[in-house]
């Protein structure tokens, strides 16, 4: 396994963020255009969130979520690469994270079944904690 293998799930997460960002703006622009809202009416950042229905606000909320736990994932990937610790276990855990985050985003941005979304988030986050704990144990055992 090459060290660079960890960057496939890394970039998959980056592109997931890009896809959610595009979807968020498609939903927002469509909402703003259909409601004929003038840009100045949205000068206060929370205004759009207050008037948006879930099909507009959920993609925005999901986009914000992609800058929470995924930030730890990015940092861990870079740490593993720099310290040359990438192995199949880490790469597989990284893909588990990506798959469950993608499913979480799909649910959150569409039909938003809360308990399903919760479990998808949980499994994705457990994959990151697994990576973090394993990396920490290896670091402190030296």
Backbone as CSV, one residue per row, in Angstrom:
resi,resn,N_x,N_y,N_z,CA_x,CA_y,CA_z,C_x,C_y,C_z
1,UNK,0.852,-1.177,0.000,0.000,0.000,0.000,0.896,1.238,0.000
2,UNK,0.613,2.135,-0.933,1.396,3.372,-0.990,0.819,4.395,-0.012
3,UNK,1.661,5.283,0.449,1.221,6.340,1.358,0.164,7.229,0.701
4,UNK,0.279,7.412,-0.602,-0.645,8.287,-1.327,-2.070,7.742,-1.385
5,UNK,-2.271,6.462,-1.070,-3.605,5.853,-1.131,-4.596,6.563,-0.208
6,UNK,-4.098,7.180,0.837,-4.979,7.874,1.793,-5.602,9.130,1.182
7,UNK,-5.027,9.608,0.086,-5.562,10.829,-0.517,-6.802,10.590,-1.377
8,UNK,-7.098,9.350,-1.732,-8.349,9.098,-2.468,-9.567,9.406,-1.602
9,UNK,-9.658,8.858,-0.381,-10.797,9.261,0.461,-10.724,10.726,0.890
10,UNK,-9.532,11.263,1.028,-9.355,12.683,1.357,-10.027,13.546,0.292
11,UNK,-9.677,13.306,-0.977,-10.259,14.114,-2.050,-11.730,13.781,-2.287
12,UNK,-12.136,12.555,-1.999,-13.559,12.223,-2.092,-14.357,13.090,-1.119
13,UNK,-13.808,13.322,0.067,-14.476,14.186,1.044,-14.486,15.642,0.576
14,UNK,-13.389,16.071,-0.011,-13.337,17.431,-0.568,-14.417,17.585,-1.640
15,UNK,-14.534,16.608,-2.540,-15.522,16.706,-3.608,-16.949,16.551,-3.092
16,UNK,-17.145,15.789,-2.016,-18.460,15.739,-1.378,-18.841,17.140,-0.901
17,UNK,-17.900,17.829,-0.292,-18.144,19.194,0.169,-18.495,20.104,-1.007
18,UNK,-17.784,19.939,-2.106,-18.070,20.721,-3.311,-19.486,20.447,-3.827
19,UNK,-19.876,19.183,-3.871,-21.208,18.809,-4.366,-22.294,19.409,-3.480
20,UNK,-22.114,19.321,-2.165,-23.096,19.901,-1.244,-23.139,21.413,-1.408
21,UNK,-21.985,22.037,-1.605,-21.923,23.491,-1.815,-22.719,23.895,-3.062
22,UNK,-22.523,23.169,-4.158,-23.258,23.458,-5.395,-24.755,23.250,-5.173
23,UNK,-25.123,22.131,-4.567,-26.535,21.839,-4.309,-27.162,22.912,-3.418
24,UNK,-26.412,23.341,-2.385,-26.892,24.385,-1.481,-27.217,25.656,-2.264
25,UNK,-26.312,26.056,-3.157,-26.557,27.284,-3.912,-27.655,27.127,-4.950
26,UNK,-27.803,25.962,-5.518,-28.932,25.727,-6.430,-30.246,25.917,-5.673
27,UNK,-30.329,25.316,-4.475,-31.557,25.434,-3.671,-31.783,26.886,-3.229
28,UNK,-30.719,27.551,-2.777,-30.848,28.940,-2.310,-31.254,29.884,-3.436
29,UNK,-30.556,29.810,-4.544,-30.840,30.722,-5.656,-32.254,30.493,-6.180
30,UNK,-32.648,29.239,-6.276,-34.004,28.928,-6.712,-35.033,29.524,-5.746
31,UNK,-34.820,29.364,-4.457,-35.726,29.909,-3.442,-35.786,31.432,-3.523
32,UNK,-34.624,32.063,-3.572,-34.563,33.528,-3.618,-35.217,34.062,-4.889
33,UNK,-34.974,33.412,-6.010,-35.543,33.832,-7.283,-37.066,33.640,-7.293
34,UNK,-37.525,32.473,-6.862,-38.964,32.191,-6.860,-39.736,33.098,-5.913
35,UNK,-39.128,33.465,-4.798,-39.789,34.352,-3.825,-39.547,35.836,-4.132
36,UNK,-38.735,36.090,-5.180,-38.404,37.455,-5.589,-37.851,38.286,-4.420
37,UNK,-36.930,37.664,-3.712,-36.284,38.325,-2.578,-35.129,39.161,-3.105
38,UNK,-35.100,40.409,-2.686,-34.000,41.288,-3.091,-32.768,40.978,-2.238
39,UNK,-31.583,41.051,-2.808,-30.362,40.754,-2.041,-30.239,41.564,-0.751
40,UNK,-30.647,42.820,-0.774,-30.523,43.656,0.417,-31.376,43.134,1.576
41,UNK,-32.447,42.404,1.257,-33.285,41.830,2.307,-32.553,40.736,3.083
42,UNK,-31.458,40.267,2.532,-30.687,39.191,3.158,-29.374,39.707,3.746
43,UNK,-29.306,41.011,4.008,-28.074,41.612,4.515,-27.671,41.047,5.881
44,UNK,-28.635,40.708,6.707,-28.345,40.090,8.008,-28.218,38.585,7.765
45,UNK,-27.065,37.977,8.112,-26.804,36.574,7.774,-27.888,35.580,8.200
46,UNK,-28.528,35.793,9.328,-29.515,34.818,9.805,-30.871,34.928,9.111
47,UNK,-31.079,35.965,8.326,-32.382,36.187,7.690,-32.767,35.030,6.769
48,UNK,-31.851,34.623,5.915,-32.165,33.529,4.990,-32.501,32.257,5.753
49,UNK,-31.766,31.963,6.797,-32.036,30.760,7.595,-33.421,30.825,8.235
50,UNK,-33.835,32.004,8.650,-35.138,32.166,9.310,-36.310,31.983,8.358
51,UNK,-36.147,32.379,7.112,-37.271,32.318,6.174,-37.235,31.103,5.258
52,UNK,-36.150,30.337,5.307,-35.987,29.201,4.392,-36.737,27.967,4.866
53,UNK,-37.382,27.273,3.937,-37.969,25.976,4.274,-36.845,24.934,4.383
54,UNK,-37.127,23.763,4.946,-36.082,22.747,5.120,-35.333,22.367,3.843
55,UNK,-36.012,22.354,2.689,-35.306,21.958,1.461,-34.249,22.980,1.052
56,UNK,-34.291,24.160,1.662,-33.268,25.185,1.420,-32.266,25.224,2.579
57,UNK,-32.751,25.132,3.797,-31.864,25.244,4.955,-31.062,23.972,5.229
58,UNK,-31.613,22.812,4.926,-30.882,21.569,5.216,-29.566,21.457,4.446
59,UNK,-29.530,21.743,3.156,-28.225,21.702,2.474,-27.218,22.678,3.079
60,UNK,-27.684,23.828,3.506,-26.795,24.799,4.151,-26.274,24.253,5.480
61,UNK,-27.160,23.653,6.256,-26.742,23.050,7.525,-25.751,21.916,7.285
62,UNK,-25.996,21.132,6.253,-25.085,20.034,5.945,-23.722,20.551,5.510
63,UNK,-23.725,21.617,4.728,-22.453,22.219,4.308,-21.648,22.647,5.534
64,UNK,-22.317,23.253,6.516,-21.633,23.636,7.759,-21.095,22.401,8.485
65,UNK,-21.879,21.322,8.491,-21.433,20.080,9.129,-20.151,19.545,8.509
66,UNK,-19.968,19.809,7.225,-18.779,19.298,6.531,-17.507,20.055,6.919
67,UNK,-17.641,21.009,7.847,-16.472,21.711,8.383,-16.338,21.467,9.885
68,UNK,-16.897,20.367,10.331,-16.776,19.977,11.735,-15.895,18.729,11.817
69,UNK,-16.461,17.563,11.954,-15.675,16.319,12.058,-14.753,16.111,10.845
70,UNK,-15.183,16.443,9.623,-14.245,16.263,8.502,-12.928,17.021,8.660
71,UNK,-12.924,18.107,9.396,-11.668,18.831,9.619,-10.684,17.942,10.378
72,UNK,-11.176,17.203,11.360,-10.321,16.234,12.064,-9.821,15.170,11.096
73,UNK,-10.708,14.700,10.225,-10.327,13.701,9.229,-9.191,14.216,8.356
74,UNK,-9.312,15.440,7.850,-8.255,16.005,7.008,-6.937,16.086,7.765
75,UNK,-7.001,16.549,9.002,-5.779,16.669,9.803,-5.150,15.295,10.038
76,UNK,-5.965,14.315,10.331,-5.438,12.962,10.563,-4.821,12.375,9.303
77,UNK,-5.468,12.580,8.170,-4.911,12.082,6.900,-3.531,12.698,6.663
78,UNK,-3.432,13.991,6.848,-2.137,14.654,6.648,-1.103,14.147,7.640
79,UNK,-1.495,13.961,8.896,-0.588,13.420,9.911,-0.091,12.035,9.496
80,UNK,-1.018,11.165,9.097,-0.636,9.800,8.707,0.302,9.806,7.508
81,UNK,0.028,10.674,6.562,0.888,10.752,5.376,2.277,11.272,5.736
82,UNK,2.331,12.342,6.491,3.616,12.950,6.849,4.475,11.995,7.675
83,UNK,3.832,11.233,8.559,4.582,10.308,9.416,4.743,8.925,8.783
84,UNK,4.294,8.789,7.543,4.419,7.543,6.778,3.806,6.328,7.504
85,UNK,2.617,6.539,8.050,1.923,5.464,8.764,0.735,4.902,7.996
86,UNK,0.497,5.374,6.801,-0.674,4.929,6.037,-0.570,3.424,5.788
87,UNK,-1.644,2.728,6.123,-1.734,1.298,5.830,-3.173,0.987,5.416
88,UNK,-3.434,-0.268,5.103,-4.761,-0.664,4.620,-5.848,-0.408,5.660
89,UNK,-5.532,-0.557,6.917,-6.528,-0.324,7.972,-6.973,1.140,7.954
90,UNK,-6.010,2.050,7.895,-6.354,3.471,7.850,-7.117,3.834,6.580
91,UNK,-6.689,3.314,5.460,-7.358,3.639,4.195,-8.787,3.104,4.200
92,UNK,-8.983,1.889,4.684,-10.341,1.334,4.750,-11.216,2.126,5.718
93,UNK,-10.668,2.514,6.854,-11.436,3.335,7.806,-11.782,4.693,7.184
94,UNK,-10.844,5.237,6.420,-11.105,6.512,5.743,-12.246,6.369,4.741
95,UNK,-12.269,5.262,3.998,-13.367,5.047,3.054,-14.694,4.842,3.778
96,UNK,-14.672,4.174,4.929,-15.901,4.039,5.727,-16.412,5.427,6.088
97,UNK,-15.509,6.294,6.526,-15.888,7.664,6.850,-16.538,8.349,5.653
98,UNK,-15.883,8.278,4.504,-16.384,8.962,3.301,-17.754,8.431,2.893
99,UNK,-17.899,7.133,2.876,-19.173,6.533,2.438,-20.310,6.955,3.359
100,UNK,-20.078,6.863,4.673,-21.144,7.231,5.596,-21.400,8.738,5.617
101,UNK,-20.368,9.543,5.397,-20.587,10.996,5.300,-21.370,11.329,4.033
102,UNK,-21.076,10.658,2.941,-21.819,10.903,1.701,-23.288,10.509,1.872
103,UNK,-23.526,9.367,2.506,-24.905,8.949,2.764,-25.598,9.927,3.711
104,UNK,-24.877,10.366,4.740,-25.418,11.357,5.667,-25.818,12.628,4.921
105,UNK,-24.943,13.101,4.046,-25.248,14.317,3.275,-26.452,14.112,2.370
106,UNK,-26.528,12.951,1.728,-27.666,12.677,0.838,-28.977,12.705,1.616
107,UNK,-28.986,12.085,2.785,-30.200,12.073,3.599,-30.515,13.489,4.105
108,UNK,-29.513,14.176,4.622,-29.717,15.509,5.199,-30.219,16.503,4.148
109,UNK,-29.702,16.401,2.950,-30.070,17.359,1.895,-31.379,17.024,1.198
110,UNK,-31.933,15.855,1.432,-33.156,15.464,0.723,-34.297,15.186,1.704
111,UNK,-34.558,13.939,2.024,-35.739,13.595,2.808,-35.528,13.713,4.318
112,UNK,-34.310,13.831,4.780,-33.937,14.172,6.163,-34.637,13.341,7.232
113,UNK,-34.538,12.029,7.101,-35.049,11.134,8.143,-34.044,11.170,9.295
114,UNK,-34.435,11.755,10.403,-33.511,12.124,11.475,-32.754,10.923,12.051
115,UNK,-33.430,9.847,12.389,-32.724,8.714,13.011,-31.762,8.043,12.027
116,UNK,-32.144,7.952,10.768,-31.227,7.413,9.765,-30.010,8.329,9.652
117,UNK,-30.261,9.608,9.577,-29.165,10.578,9.500,-28.254,10.466,10.715
118,UNK,-28.822,10.305,11.895,-28.046,10.158,13.121,-27.116,8.952,13.040
119,UNK,-27.641,7.807,12.620,-26.812,6.599,12.564,-25.720,6.716,11.509
120,UNK,-26.026,7.323,10.385,-25.007,7.530,9.350,-23.893,8.432,9.873
121,UNK,-24.278,9.490,10.569,-23.303,10.395,11.190,-22.472,9.643,12.234
122,UNK,-23.143,8.849,13.053,-22.460,8.093,14.099,-21.395,7.169,13.514
123,UNK,-21.752,6.388,12.500,-20.785,5.448,11.911,-19.623,6.185,11.252
124,UNK,-19.915,7.286,10.576,-18.843,8.071,9.960,-17.902,8.609,11.028
125,UNK,-18.478,9.150,12.084,-17.669,9.746,13.132,-16.878,8.692,13.900
126,UNK,-17.470,7.533,14.113,-16.721,6.446,14.768,-15.498,6.047,13.947
127,UNK,-15.610,6.093,12.636,-14.444,5.783,11.780,-13.326,6.798,12.015
128,UNK,-13.681,8.073,12.151,-12.664,9.104,12.419,-12.054,8.901,13.801
129,UNK,-12.894,8.613,14.798,-12.349,8.389,16.143,-11.457,7.162,16.168
130,UNK,-11.814,6.129,15.405,-10.954,4.946,15.302,-9.580,5.340,14.753
131,UNK,-9.584,6.113,13.669,-8.319,6.564,13.078,-7.527,7.376,14.102
132,UNK,-8.190,8.283,14.778,-7.523,9.161,15.746,-6.942,8.367,16.914
133,UNK,-7.713,7.462,17.472,-7.252,6.691,18.624,-6.115,5.762,18.228
134,UNK,-6.242,5.114,17.081,-5.168,4.220,16.623,-3.886,5.007,16.373
135,UNK,-4.004,6.159,15.735,-2.823,6.984,15.466,-2.199,7.474,16.773
136,UNK,-3.035,7.873,17.728,-2.517,8.348,19.018,-1.817,7.231,19.769
137,UNK,-2.419,6.043,19.760,-1.789,4.907,20.440,-0.431,4.585,19.831
138,UNK,-0.365,4.631,18.518,0.917,4.365,17.850,1.918,5.467,18.176
139,UNK,1.461,6.696,18.224,2.350,7.823,18.535,2.924,7.709,19.939
140,UNK,2.059,7.417,20.919,2.489,7.374,22.313,3.207,6.078,22.684
141,UNK,3.124,5.072,21.822,3.818,3.816,22.119,5.265,3.821,21.649
142,UNK,5.689,4.865,21.006,7.074,4.943,20.514,8.026,5.334,21.605
